PDB file of C-alpha atoms in Angstrom:
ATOM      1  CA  UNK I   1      -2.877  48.237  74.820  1.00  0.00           C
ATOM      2  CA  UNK I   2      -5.896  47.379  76.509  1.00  0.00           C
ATOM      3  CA  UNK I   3      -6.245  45.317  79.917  1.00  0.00           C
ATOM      4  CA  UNK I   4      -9.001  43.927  81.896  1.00  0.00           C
ATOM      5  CA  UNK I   5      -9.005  45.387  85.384  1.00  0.00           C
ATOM      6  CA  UNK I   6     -11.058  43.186  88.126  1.00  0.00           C
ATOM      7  CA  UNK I   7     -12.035  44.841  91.429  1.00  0.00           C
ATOM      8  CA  UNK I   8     -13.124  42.892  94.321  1.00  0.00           C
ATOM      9  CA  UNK I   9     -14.718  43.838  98.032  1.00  0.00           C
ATOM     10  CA  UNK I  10     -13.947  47.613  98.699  1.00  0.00           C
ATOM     11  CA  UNK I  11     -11.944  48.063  95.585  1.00  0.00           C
ATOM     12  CA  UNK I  12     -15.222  47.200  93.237  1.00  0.00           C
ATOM     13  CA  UNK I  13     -17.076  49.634  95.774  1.00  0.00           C
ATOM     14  CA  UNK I  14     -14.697  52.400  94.437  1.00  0.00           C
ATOM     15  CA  UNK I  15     -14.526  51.780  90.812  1.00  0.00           C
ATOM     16  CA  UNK I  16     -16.868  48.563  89.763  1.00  0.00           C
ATOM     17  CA  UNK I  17     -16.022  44.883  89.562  1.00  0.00           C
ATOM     18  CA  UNK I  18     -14.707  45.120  86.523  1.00  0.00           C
ATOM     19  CA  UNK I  19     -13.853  47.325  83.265  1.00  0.00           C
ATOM     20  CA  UNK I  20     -11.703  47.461  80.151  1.00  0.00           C
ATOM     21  CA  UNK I  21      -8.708  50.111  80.229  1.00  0.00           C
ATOM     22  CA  UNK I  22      -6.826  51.414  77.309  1.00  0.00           C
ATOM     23  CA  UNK I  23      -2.863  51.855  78.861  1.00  0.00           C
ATOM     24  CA  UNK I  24       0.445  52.472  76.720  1.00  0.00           C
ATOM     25  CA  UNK I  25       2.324  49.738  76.011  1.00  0.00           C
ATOM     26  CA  UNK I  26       4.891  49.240  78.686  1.00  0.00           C
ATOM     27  CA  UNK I  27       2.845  50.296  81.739  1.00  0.00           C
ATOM     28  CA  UNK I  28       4.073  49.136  85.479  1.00  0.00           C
ATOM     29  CA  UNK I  29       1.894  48.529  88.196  1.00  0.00           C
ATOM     30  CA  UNK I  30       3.179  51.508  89.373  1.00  0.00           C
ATOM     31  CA  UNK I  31       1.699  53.281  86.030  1.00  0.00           C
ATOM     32  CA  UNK I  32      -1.349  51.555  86.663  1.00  0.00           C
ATOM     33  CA  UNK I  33      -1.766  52.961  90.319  1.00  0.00           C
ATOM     34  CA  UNK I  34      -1.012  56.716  89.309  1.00  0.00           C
ATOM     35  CA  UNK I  35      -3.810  56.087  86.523  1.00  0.00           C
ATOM     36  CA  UNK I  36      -6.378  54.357  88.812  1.00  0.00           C
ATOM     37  CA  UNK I  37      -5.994  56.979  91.487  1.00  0.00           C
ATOM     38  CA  UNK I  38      -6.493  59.975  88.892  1.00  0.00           C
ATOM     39  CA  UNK I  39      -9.325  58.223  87.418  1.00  0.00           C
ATOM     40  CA  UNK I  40     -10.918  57.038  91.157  1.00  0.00           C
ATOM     41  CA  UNK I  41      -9.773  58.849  94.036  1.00  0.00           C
ATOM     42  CA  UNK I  42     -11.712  56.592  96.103  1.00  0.00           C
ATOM     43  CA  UNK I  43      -9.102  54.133  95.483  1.00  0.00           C
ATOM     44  CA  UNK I  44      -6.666  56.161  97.752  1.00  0.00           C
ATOM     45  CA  UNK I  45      -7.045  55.162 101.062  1.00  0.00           C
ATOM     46  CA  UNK I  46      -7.203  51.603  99.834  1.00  0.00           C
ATOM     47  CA  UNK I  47      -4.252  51.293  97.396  1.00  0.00           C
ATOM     48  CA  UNK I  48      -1.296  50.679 100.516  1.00  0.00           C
ATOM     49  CA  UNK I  49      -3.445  47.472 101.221  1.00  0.00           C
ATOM     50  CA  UNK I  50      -4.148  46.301  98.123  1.00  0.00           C
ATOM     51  CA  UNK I  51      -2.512  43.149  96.233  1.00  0.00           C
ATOM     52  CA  UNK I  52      -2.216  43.361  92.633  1.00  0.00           C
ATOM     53  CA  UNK I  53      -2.254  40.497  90.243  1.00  0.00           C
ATOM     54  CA  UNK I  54      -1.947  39.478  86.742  1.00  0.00           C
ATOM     55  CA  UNK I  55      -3.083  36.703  85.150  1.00  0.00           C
ATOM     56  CA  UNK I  56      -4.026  34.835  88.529  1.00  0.00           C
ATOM     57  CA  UNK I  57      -0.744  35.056  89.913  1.00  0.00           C
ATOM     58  CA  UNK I  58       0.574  38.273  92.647  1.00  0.00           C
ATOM     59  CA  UNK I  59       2.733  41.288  91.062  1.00  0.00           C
ATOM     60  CA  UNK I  60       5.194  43.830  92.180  1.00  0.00           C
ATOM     61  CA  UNK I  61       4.957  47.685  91.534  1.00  0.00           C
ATOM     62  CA  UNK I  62       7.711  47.957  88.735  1.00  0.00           C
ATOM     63  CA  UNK I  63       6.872  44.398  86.665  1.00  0.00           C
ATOM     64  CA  UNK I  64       5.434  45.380  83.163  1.00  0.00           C
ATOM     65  CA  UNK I  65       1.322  44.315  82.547  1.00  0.00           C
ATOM     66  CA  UNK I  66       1.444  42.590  79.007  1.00  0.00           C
ATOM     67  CA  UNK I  67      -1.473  43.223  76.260  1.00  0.00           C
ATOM     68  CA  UNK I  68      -4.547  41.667  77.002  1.00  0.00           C
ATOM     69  CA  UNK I  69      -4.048  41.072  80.446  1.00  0.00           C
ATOM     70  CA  UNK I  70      -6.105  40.449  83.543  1.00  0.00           C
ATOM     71  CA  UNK I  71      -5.268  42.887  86.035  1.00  0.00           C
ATOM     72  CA  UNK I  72      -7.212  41.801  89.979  1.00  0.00           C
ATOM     73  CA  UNK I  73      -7.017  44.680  92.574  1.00  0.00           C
ATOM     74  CA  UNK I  74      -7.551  42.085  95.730  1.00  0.00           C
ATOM     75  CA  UNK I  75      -7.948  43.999  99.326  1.00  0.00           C
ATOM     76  CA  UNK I  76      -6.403  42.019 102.659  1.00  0.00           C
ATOM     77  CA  UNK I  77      -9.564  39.725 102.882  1.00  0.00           C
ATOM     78  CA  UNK I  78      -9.394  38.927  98.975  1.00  0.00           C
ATOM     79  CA  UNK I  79      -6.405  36.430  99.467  1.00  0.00           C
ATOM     80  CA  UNK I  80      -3.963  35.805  96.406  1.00  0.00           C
ATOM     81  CA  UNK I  81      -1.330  33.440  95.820  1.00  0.00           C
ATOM     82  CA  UNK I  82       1.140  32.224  93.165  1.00  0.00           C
ATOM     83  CA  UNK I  83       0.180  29.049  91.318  1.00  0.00           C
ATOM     84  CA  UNK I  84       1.248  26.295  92.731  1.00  0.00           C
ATOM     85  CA  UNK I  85      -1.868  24.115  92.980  1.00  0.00           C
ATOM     86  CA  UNK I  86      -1.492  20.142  92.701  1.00  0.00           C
ATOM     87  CA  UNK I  87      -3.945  18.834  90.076  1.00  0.00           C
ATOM     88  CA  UNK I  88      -5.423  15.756  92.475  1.00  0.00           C
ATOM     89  CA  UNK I  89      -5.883  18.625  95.158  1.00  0.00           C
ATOM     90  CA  UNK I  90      -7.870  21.418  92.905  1.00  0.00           C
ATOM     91  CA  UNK I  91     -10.531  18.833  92.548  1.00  0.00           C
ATOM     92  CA  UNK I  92     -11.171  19.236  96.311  1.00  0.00           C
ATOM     93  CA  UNK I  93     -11.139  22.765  96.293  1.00  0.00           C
ATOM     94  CA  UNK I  94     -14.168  24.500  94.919  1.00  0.00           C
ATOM     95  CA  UNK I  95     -15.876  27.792  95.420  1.00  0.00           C
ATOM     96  CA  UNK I  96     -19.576  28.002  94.430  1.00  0.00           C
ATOM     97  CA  UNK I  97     -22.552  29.660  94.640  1.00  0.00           C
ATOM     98  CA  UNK I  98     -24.665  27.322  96.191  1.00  0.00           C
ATOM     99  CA  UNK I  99     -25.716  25.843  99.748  1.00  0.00           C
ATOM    100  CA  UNK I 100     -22.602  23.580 100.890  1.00  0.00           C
ATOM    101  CA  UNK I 101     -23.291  19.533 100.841  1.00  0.00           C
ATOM    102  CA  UNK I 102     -21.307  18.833 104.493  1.00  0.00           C
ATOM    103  CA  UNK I 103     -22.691  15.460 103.878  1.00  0.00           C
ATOM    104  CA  UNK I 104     -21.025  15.117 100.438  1.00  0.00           C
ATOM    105  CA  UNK I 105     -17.700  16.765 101.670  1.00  0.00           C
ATOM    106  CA  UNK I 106     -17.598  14.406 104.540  1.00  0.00           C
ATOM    107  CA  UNK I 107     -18.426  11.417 102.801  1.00  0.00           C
ATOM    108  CA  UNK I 108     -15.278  13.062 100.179  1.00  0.00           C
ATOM    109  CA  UNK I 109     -12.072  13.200 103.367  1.00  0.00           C
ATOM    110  CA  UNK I 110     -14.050   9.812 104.870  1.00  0.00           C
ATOM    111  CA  UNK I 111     -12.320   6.365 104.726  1.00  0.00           C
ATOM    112  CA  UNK I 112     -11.889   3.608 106.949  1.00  0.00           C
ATOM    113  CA  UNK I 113      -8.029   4.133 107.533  1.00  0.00           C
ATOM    114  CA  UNK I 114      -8.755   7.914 108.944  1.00  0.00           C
ATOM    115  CA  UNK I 115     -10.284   7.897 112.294  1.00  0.00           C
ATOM    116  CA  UNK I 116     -11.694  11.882 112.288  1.00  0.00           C
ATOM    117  CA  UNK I 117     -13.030  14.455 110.482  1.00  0.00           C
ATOM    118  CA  UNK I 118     -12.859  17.815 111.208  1.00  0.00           C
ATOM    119  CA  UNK I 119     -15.455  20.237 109.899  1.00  0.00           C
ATOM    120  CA  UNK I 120     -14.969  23.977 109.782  1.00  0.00           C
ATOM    121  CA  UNK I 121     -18.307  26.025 109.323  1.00  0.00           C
ATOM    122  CA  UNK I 122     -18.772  29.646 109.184  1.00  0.00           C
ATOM    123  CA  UNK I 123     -21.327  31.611 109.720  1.00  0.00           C
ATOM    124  CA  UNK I 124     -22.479  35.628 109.935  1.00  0.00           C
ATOM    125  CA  UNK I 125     -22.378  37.124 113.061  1.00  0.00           C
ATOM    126  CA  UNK I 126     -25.126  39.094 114.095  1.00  0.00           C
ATOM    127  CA  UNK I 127     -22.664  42.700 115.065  1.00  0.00           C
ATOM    128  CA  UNK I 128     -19.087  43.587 114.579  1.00  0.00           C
ATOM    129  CA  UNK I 129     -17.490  46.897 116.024  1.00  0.00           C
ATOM    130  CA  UNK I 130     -20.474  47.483 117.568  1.00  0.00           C
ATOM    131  CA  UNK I 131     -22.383  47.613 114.617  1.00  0.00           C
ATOM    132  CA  UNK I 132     -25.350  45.094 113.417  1.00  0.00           C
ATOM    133  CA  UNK I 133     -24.835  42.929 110.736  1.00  0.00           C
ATOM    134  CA  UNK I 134     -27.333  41.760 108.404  1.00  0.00           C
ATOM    135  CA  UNK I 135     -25.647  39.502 105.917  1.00  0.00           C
ATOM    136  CA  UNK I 136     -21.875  39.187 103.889  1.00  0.00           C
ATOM    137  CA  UNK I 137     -21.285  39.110 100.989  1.00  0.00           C
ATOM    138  CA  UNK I 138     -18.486  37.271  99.350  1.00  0.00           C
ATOM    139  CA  UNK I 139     -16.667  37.771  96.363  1.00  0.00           C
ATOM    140  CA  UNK I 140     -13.393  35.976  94.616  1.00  0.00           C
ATOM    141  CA  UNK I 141     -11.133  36.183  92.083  1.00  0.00           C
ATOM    142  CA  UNK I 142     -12.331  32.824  91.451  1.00  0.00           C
ATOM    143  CA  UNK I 143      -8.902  31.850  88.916  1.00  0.00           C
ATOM    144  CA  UNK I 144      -6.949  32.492  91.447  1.00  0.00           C
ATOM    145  CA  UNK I 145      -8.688  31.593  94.656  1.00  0.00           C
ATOM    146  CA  UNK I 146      -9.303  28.063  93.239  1.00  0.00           C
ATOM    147  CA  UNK I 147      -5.513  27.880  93.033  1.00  0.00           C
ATOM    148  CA  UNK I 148      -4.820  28.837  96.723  1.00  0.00           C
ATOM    149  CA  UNK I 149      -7.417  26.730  98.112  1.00  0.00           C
ATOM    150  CA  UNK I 150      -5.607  23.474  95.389  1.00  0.00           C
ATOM    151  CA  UNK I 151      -2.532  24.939  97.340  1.00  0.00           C
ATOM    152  CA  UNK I 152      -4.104  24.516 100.572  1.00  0.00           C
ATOM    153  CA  UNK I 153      -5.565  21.111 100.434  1.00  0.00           C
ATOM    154  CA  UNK I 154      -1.791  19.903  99.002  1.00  0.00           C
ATOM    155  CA  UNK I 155      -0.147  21.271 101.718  1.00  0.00           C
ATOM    156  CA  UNK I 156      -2.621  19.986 104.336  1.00  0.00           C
ATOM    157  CA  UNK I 157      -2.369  16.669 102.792  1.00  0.00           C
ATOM    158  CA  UNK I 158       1.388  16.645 102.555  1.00  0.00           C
ATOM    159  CA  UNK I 159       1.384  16.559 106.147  1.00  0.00           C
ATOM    160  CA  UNK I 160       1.002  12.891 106.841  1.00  0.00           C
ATOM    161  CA  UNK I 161       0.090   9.921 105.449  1.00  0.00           C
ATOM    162  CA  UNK I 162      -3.526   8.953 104.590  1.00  0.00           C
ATOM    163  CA  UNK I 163      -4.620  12.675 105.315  1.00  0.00           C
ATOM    164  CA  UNK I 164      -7.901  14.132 103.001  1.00  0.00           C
ATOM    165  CA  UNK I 165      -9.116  17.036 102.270  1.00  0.00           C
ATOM    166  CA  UNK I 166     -11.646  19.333 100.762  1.00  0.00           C
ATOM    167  CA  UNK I 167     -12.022  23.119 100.897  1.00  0.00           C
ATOM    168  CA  UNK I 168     -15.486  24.572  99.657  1.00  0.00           C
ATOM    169  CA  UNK I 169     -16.057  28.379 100.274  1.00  0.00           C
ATOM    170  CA  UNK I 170     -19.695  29.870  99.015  1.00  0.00           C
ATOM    171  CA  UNK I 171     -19.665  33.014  97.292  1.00  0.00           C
ATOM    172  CA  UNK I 172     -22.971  35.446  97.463  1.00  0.00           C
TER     173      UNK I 172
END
């Protein structure tokens, strides 16, 4: 059977973002790992932290990949959740690729019964561990981080009553 394997941060440094694998029918995660680690030792040290999902949702080491699946290898920062995402909240969550709008997304949560809005911004800093940093670089599993930040925005909104809001992360 063949599978799509997607790699993401340190686990597409090790064996590419993404690639096509040919695996017998019936193969666990577990099968999966033993084949991965073979093929790219560099996987090793990384495998313990690793989450592992199929078809945009999280797996465990035994469950079965079907035909024709997507398989994400997703390292700590990576994220990964089940999908639970409310409809009416994935259209305020959004990755893209582009400069963020704060104006728009403001102008989105804004309304005269809701008395604040609270901004979160990040931005690169210029060392970490004593080491200079340059830039970042951000990657997603975009099918499933679309979901957790839906998730998000529900829960936040679920909260109280006349709550908004909107969740854009840039990727690049």
């Amino acid at each position: 059977m063949r599978v799509r394997i997607l790699a993401f941060a340190t686990a597409a440094d090790a064996l590419g973002p993404e690639r096509d694998l040919d695996l017998p029918a019936g193969t666990t995660i577990s099968d999966l790992r033993h084949r991965l680690l073979a093929d790219f030792p560099a996987l090793s040290p990384l495998w313990p932290r690793l989450a592992i999902a199929i078809d945009g949702r999280l797996a465990r080491g035994e469950e079965e990949i079907p035909e024709g699946a997507e398989v994400a290898l997703l390292p700590p920062v990576s994220g990964g959740a089940p999908d639970t995402a409310a409809t009416a909240a994935g259209a305020r969550a959004a990755l893209t690729d582009q400069p963020i709008d704060v104006a728009a997304i403001s102008a989105g949560v804004a309304g005269p019964g809701r008395g604040a809005i609270v901004l979160f911004l990040g931005t690169v800093r210029d060392s970490h561990a004593g080491r200079a940093v340059s830039g970042l670089t951000y990657s997603a599993y975009a099918r499933m981080a679309e979901q957790k930040l839906a998730e998000i925005v529900a829960d936040l909104e679920a909260v109280g009553t006349n709550l908004r809001a909107e969740i854009v992360h840039r990727l690049g």
